[in-house]
PDB file of C-alpha atoms and ligand atoms in Angstrom:
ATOM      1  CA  UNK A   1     -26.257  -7.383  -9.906  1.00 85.00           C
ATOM      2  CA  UNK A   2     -25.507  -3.963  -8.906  1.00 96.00           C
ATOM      3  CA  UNK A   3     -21.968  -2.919  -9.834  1.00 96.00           C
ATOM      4  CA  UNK A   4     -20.652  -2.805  -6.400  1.00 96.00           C
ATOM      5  CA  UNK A   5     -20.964  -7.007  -6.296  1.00 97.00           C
ATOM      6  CA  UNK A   6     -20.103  -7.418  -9.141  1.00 95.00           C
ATOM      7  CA  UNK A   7     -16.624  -6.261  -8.463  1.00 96.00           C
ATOM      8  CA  UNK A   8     -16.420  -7.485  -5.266  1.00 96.00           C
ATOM      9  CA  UNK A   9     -17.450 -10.772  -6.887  1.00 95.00           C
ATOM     10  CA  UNK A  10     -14.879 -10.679  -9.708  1.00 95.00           C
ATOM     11  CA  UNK A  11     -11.852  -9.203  -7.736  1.00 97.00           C
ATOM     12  CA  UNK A  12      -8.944 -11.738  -8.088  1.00 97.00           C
ATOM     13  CA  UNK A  13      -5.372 -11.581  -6.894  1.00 97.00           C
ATOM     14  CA  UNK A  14      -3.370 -10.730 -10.464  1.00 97.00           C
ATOM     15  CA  UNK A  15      -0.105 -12.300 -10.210  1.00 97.00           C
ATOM     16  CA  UNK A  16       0.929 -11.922 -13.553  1.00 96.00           C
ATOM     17  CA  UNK A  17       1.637  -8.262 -14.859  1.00 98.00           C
ATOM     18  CA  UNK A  18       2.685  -6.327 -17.984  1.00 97.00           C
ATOM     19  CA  UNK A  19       5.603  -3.996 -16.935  1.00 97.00           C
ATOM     20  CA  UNK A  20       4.277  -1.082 -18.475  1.00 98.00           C
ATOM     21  CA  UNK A  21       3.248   1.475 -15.071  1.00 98.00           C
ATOM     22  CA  UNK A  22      -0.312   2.143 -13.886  1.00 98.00           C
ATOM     23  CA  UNK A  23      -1.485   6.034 -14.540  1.00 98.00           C
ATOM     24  CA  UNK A  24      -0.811   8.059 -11.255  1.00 98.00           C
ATOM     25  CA  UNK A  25      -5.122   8.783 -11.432  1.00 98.00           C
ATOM     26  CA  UNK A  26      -5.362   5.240 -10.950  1.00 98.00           C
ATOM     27  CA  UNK A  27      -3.094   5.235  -8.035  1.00 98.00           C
ATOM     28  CA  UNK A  28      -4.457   8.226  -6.545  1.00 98.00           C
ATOM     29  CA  UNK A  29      -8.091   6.917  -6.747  1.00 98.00           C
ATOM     30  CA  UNK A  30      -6.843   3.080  -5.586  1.00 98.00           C
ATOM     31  CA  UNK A  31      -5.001   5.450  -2.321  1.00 98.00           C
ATOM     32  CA  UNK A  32      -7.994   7.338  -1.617  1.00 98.00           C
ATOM     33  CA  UNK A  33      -9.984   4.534  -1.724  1.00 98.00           C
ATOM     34  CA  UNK A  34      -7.710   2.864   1.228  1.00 98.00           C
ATOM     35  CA  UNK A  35      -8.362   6.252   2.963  1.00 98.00           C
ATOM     36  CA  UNK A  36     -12.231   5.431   3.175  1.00 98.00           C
ATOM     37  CA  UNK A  37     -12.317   2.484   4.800  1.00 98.00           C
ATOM     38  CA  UNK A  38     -13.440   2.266   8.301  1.00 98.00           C
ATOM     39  CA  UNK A  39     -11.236   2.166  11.309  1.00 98.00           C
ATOM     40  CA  UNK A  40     -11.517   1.217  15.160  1.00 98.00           C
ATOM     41  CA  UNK A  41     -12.515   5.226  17.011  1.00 97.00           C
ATOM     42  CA  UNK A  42     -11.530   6.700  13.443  1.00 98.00           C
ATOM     43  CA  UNK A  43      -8.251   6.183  14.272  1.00 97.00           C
ATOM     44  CA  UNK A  44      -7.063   6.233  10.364  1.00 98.00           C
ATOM     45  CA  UNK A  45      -3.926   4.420  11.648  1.00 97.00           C
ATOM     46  CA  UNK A  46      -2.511   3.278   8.179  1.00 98.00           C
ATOM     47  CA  UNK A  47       0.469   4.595   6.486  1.00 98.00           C
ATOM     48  CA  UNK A  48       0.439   4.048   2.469  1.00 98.00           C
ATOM     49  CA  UNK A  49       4.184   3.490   1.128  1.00 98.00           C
ATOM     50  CA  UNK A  50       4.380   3.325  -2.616  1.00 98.00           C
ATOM     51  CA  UNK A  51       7.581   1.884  -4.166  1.00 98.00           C
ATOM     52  CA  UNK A  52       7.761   2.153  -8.039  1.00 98.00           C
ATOM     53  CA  UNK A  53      11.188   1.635  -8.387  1.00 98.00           C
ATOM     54  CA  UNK A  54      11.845  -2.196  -9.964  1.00 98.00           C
ATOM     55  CA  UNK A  55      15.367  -2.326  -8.293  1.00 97.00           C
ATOM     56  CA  UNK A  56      14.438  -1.815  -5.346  1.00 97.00           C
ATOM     57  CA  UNK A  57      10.885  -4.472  -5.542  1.00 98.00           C
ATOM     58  CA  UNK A  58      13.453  -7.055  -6.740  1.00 97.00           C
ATOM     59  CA  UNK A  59      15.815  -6.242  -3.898  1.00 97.00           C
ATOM     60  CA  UNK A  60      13.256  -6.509  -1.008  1.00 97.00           C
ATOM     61  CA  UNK A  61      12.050 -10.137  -2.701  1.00 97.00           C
ATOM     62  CA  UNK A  62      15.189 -11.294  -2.395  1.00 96.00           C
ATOM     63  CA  UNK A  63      15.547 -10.178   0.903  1.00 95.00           C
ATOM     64  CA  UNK A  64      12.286 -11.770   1.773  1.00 95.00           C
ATOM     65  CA  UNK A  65      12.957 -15.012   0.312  1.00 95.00           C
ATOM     66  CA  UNK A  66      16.079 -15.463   2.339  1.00 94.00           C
ATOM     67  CA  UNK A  67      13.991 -15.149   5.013  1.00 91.00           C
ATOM     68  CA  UNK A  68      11.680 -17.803   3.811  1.00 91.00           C
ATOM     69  CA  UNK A  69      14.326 -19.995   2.853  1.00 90.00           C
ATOM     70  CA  UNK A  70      15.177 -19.531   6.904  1.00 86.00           C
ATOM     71  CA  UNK A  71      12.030 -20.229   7.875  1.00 76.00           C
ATOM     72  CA  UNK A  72      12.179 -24.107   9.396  1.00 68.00           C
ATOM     73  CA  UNK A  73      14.754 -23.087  11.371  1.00 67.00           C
ATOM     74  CA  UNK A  74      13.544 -19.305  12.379  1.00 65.00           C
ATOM     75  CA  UNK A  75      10.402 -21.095  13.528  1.00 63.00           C
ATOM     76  CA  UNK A  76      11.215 -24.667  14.152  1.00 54.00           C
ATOM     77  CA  UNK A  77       9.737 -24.782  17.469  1.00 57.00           C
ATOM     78  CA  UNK A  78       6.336 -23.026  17.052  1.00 60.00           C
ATOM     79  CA  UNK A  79       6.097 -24.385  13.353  1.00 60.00           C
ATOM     80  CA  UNK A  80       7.747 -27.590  12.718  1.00 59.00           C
ATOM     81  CA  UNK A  81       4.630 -29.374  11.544  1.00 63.00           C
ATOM     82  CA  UNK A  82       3.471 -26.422   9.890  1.00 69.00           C
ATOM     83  CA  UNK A  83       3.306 -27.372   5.890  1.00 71.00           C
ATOM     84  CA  UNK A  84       2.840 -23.676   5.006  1.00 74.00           C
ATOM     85  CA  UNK A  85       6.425 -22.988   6.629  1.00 76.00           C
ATOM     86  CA  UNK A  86       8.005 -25.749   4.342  1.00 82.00           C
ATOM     87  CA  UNK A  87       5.960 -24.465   1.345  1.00 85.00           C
ATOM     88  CA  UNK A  88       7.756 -21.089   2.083  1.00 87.00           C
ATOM     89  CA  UNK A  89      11.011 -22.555   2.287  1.00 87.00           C
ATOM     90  CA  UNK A  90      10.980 -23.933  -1.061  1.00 90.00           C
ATOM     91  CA  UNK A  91       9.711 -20.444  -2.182  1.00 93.00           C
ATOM     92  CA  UNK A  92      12.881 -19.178  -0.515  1.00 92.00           C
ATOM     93  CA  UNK A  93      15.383 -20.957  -2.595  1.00 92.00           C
ATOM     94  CA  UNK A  94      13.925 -21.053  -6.114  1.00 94.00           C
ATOM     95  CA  UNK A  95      15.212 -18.619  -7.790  1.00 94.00           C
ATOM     96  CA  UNK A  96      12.925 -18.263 -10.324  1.00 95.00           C
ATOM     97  CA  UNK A  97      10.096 -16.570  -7.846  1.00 96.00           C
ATOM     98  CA  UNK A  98       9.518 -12.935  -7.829  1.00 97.00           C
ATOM     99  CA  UNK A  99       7.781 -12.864  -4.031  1.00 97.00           C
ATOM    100  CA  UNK A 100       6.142  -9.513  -5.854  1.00 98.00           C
ATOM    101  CA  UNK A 101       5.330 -11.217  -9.252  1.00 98.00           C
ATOM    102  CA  UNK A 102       7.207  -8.123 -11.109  1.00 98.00           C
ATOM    103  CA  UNK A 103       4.353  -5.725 -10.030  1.00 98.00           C
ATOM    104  CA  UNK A 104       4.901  -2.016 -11.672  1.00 98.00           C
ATOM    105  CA  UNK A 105       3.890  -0.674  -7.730  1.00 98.00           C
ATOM    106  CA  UNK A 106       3.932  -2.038  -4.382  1.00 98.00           C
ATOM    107  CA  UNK A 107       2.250   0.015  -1.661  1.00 98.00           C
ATOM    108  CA  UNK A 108       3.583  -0.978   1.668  1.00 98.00           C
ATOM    109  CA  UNK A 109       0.484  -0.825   3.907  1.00 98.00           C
ATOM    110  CA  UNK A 110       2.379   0.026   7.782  1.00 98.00           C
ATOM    111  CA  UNK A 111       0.499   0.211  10.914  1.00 98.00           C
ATOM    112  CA  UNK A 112       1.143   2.392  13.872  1.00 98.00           C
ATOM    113  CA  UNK A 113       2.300   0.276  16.494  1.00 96.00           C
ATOM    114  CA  UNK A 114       0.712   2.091  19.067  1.00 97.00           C
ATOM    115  CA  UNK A 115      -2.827   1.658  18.062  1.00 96.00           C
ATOM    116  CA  UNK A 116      -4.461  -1.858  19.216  1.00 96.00           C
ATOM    117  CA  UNK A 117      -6.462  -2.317  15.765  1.00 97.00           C
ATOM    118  CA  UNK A 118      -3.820  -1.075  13.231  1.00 98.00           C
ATOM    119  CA  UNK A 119      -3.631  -4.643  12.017  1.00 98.00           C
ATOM    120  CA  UNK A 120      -7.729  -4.512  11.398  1.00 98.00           C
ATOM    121  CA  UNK A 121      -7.531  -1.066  10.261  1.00 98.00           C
ATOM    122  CA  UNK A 122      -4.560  -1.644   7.423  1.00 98.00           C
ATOM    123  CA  UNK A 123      -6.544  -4.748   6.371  1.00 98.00           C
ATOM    124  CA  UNK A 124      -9.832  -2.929   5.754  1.00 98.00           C
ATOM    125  CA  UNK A 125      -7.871  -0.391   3.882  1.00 98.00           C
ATOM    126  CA  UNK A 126      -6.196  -2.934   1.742  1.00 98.00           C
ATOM    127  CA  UNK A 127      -9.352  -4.545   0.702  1.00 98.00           C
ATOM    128  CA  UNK A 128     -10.819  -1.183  -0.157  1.00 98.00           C
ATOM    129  CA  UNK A 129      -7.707  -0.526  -2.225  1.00 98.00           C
ATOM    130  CA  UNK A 130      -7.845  -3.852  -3.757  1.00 98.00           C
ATOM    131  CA  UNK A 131     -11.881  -3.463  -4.586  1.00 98.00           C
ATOM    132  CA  UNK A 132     -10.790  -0.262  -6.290  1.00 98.00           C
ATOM    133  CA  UNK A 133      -8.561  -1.268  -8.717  1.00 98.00           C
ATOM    134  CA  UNK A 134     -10.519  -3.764  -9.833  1.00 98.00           C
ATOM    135  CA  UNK A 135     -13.215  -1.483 -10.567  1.00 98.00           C
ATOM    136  CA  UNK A 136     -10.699   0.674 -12.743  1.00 98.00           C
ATOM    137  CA  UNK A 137      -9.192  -2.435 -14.249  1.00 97.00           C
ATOM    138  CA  UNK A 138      -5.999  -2.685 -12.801  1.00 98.00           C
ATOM    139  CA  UNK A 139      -4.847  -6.039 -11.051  1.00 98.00           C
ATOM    140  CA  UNK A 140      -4.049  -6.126  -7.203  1.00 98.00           C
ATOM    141  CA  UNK A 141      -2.613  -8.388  -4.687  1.00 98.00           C
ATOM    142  CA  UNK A 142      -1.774  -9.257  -1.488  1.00 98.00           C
ATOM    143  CA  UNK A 143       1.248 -10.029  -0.791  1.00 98.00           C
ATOM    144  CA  UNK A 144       2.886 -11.043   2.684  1.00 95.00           C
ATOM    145  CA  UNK A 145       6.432 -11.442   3.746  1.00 94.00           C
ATOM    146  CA  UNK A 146       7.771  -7.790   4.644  1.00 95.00           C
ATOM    147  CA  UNK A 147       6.344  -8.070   8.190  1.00 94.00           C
ATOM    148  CA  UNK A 148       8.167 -11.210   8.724  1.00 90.00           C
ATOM    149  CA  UNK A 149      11.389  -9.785   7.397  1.00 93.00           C
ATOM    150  CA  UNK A 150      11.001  -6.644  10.215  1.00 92.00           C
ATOM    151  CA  UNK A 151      10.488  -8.911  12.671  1.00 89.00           C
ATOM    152  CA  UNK A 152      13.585 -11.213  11.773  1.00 88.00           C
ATOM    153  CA  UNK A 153      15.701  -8.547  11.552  1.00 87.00           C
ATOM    154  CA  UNK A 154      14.168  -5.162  12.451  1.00 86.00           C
ATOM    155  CA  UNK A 155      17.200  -2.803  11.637  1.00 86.00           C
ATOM    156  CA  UNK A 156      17.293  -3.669   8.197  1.00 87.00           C
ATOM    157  CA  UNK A 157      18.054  -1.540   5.813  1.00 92.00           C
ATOM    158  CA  UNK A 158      14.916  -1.421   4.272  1.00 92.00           C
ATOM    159  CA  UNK A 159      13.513   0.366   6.702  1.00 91.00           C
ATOM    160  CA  UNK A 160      15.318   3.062   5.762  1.00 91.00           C
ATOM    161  CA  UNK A 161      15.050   3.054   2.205  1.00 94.00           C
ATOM    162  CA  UNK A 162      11.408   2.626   2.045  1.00 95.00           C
ATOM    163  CA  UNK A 163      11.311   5.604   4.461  1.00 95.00           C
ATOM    164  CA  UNK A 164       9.137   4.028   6.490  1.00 95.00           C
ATOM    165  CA  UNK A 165       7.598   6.017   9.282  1.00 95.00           C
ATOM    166  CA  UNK A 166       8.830   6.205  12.323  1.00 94.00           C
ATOM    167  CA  UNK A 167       6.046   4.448  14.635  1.00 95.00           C
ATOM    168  CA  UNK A 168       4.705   2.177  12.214  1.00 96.00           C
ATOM    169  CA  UNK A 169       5.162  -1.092  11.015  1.00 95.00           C
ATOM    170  CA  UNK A 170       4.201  -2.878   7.967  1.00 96.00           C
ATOM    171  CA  UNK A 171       1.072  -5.020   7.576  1.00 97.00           C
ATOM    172  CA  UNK A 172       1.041  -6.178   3.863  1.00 97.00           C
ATOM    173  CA  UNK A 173       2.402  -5.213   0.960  1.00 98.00           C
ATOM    174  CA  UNK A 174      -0.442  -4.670  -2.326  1.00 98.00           C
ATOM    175  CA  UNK A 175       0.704  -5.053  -5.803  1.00 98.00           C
ATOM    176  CA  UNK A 176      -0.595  -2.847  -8.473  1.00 98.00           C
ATOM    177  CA  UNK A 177      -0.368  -3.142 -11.937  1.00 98.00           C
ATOM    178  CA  UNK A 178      -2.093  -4.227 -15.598  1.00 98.00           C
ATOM    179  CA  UNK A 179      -2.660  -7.717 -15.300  1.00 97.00           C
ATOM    180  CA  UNK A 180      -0.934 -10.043 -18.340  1.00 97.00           C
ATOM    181  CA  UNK A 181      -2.814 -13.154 -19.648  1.00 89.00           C
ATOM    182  CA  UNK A 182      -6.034 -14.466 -18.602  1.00 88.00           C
ATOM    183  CA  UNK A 183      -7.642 -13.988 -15.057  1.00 82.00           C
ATOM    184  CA  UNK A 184      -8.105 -17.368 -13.152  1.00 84.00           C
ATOM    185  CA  UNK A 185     -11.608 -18.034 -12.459  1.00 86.00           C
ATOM    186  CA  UNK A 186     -12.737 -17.504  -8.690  1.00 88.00           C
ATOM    187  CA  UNK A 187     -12.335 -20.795  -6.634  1.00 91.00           C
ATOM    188  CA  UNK A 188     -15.357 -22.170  -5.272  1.00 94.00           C
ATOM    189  CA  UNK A 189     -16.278 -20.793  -2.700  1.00 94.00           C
ATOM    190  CA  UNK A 190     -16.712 -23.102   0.953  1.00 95.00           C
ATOM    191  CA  UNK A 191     -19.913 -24.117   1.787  1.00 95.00           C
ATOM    192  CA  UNK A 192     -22.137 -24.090   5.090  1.00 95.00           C
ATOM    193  CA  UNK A 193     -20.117 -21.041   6.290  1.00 96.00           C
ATOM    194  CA  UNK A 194     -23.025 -18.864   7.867  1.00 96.00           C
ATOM    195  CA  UNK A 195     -25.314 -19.755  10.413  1.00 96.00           C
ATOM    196  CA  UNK A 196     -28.076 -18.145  11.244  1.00 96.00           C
ATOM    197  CA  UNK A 197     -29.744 -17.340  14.877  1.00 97.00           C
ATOM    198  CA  UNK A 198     -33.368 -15.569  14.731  1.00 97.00           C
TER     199      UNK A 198
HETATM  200  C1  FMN B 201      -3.485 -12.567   4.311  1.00 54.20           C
HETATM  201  C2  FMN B 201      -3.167 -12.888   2.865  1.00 54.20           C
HETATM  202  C3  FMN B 201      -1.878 -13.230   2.526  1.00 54.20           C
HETATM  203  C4  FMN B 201      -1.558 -13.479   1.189  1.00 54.20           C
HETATM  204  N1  FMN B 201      -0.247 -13.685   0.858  1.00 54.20           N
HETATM  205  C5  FMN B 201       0.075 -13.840  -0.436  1.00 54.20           C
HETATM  206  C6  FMN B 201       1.445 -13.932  -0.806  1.00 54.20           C
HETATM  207  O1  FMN B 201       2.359 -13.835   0.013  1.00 54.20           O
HETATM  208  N2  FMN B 201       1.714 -14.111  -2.123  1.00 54.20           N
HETATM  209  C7  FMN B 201       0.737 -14.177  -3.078  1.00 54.20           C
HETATM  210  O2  FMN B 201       1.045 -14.327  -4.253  1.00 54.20           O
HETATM  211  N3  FMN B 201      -0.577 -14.080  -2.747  1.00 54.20           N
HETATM  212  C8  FMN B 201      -0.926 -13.905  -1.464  1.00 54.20           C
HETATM  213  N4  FMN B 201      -2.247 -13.744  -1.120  1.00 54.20           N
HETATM  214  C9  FMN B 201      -3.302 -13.831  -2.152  1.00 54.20           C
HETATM  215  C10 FMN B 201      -4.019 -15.188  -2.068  1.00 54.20           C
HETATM  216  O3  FMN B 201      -3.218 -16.170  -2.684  1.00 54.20           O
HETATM  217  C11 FMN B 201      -5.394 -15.072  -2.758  1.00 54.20           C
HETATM  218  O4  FMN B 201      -6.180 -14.077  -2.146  1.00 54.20           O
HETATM  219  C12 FMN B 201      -6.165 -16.409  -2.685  1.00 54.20           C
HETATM  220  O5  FMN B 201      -5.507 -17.410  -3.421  1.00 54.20           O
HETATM  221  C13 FMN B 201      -7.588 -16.271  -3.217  1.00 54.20           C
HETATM  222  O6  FMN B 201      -7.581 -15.821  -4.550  1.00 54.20           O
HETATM  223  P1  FMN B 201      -8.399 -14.529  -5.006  1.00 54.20           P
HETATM  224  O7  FMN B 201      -7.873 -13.362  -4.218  1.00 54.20           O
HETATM  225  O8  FMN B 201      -8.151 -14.410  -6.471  1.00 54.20           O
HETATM  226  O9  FMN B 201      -9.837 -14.776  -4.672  1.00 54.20           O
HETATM  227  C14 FMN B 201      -2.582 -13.466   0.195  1.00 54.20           C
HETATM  228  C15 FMN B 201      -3.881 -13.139   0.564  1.00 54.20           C
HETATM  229  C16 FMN B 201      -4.178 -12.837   1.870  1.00 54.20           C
HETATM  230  C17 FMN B 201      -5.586 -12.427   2.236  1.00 54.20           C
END
């Protein structure tokens, strides 16, 4: 297997890290990386946000998780049999969870609002980034919640002290960082999920 697939293959989502920081090459190359990926007319309509500053992570977790803990209620009418909502709720009041699983580096991934594929674009770049580190060895995630806090409350203050810019509003959130323990194994993947037309 060529070693393209193979990382692709053996990417997984780290949520266990050691606290010591990733090497600002790594985060560089992992950046650039997001930079590559394609986008709908070129538009390159990502913004990269990186937060190394563990206060702050925790903070915006907790802020998150209240949030979550909301969520029944936030969304009772469009989600009340929605299990994932509840699972999120119980996520927002145990105390125990880091939403970030005490990543070294988050890198907000924001969207400009005015572009109709900035959702699409961010994701693509987010994969590439996530592809990336893997091939250097340092673990990644995806990790969702900001968007939903921006949209429950969109003048909080963490819009400010990310810095986010003006325009643009966050997609997802990938954690970086060395991963601690051992890597779960890939789940199986689903069956019978191509067709083919000739
Ligand atoms: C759209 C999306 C949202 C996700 N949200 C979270 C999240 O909020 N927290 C988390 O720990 N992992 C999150 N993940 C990671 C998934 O749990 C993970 O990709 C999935 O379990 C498959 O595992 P793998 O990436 O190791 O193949 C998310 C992944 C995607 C693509």
């Amino acid at each position: 297997m060529n070693e393209t697939l193979s990382v692709i293959k053996s990417r997984r989502s780290i949520k266990n890290f050691q606290p010591e920081q990733i090497k600002d090459s790594e985060l560089e190359a992992i950046l650039e990386a997001g930079t590559y990926a394609p986008s709908a007319s070129n538009q390159q309509s990502w913004h990269f946000t990186v937060v190394q500053n563990e206060r702050l992570i925790g903070q915006l977790s907790e802020a998150i998780k209240k949030i979550y803990a909301m969520m029944p209620a936030l969304f009772l009418e469009q989600m009340k049999n929605d299990k994932k909502a509840h699972f999120l709720q119980q996520i927002g009041n145990n105390e125990k969870v880091h939403l970030f699983h005490n990543a070294p580096t988050i890198v907000v991934i924001s969207g400009d609002k005015t572009e109709m594929y900035a959702v699409e674009n961010c994701s693509l770049a987010a994969a590439n980034m996530m592809n990336a580190a893997k091939s250097l060895d340092v673990g990644s995630c995806w990790v969702s919640g900001l968007p939903q806090l921006i949209d429950a409350d969109p003048d909080n203050q963490f819009i400010k002290e990310l810095n986010l810019p003006e325009g643009y509003k966050p997609v997802c959130v990938i954690l970086l960082g060395y991963k601690a323990g051992a890597e779960k194994k890939a789940a199986v993947r689903k069956e019978n999920v191509v067709n083919y037309v000739k």
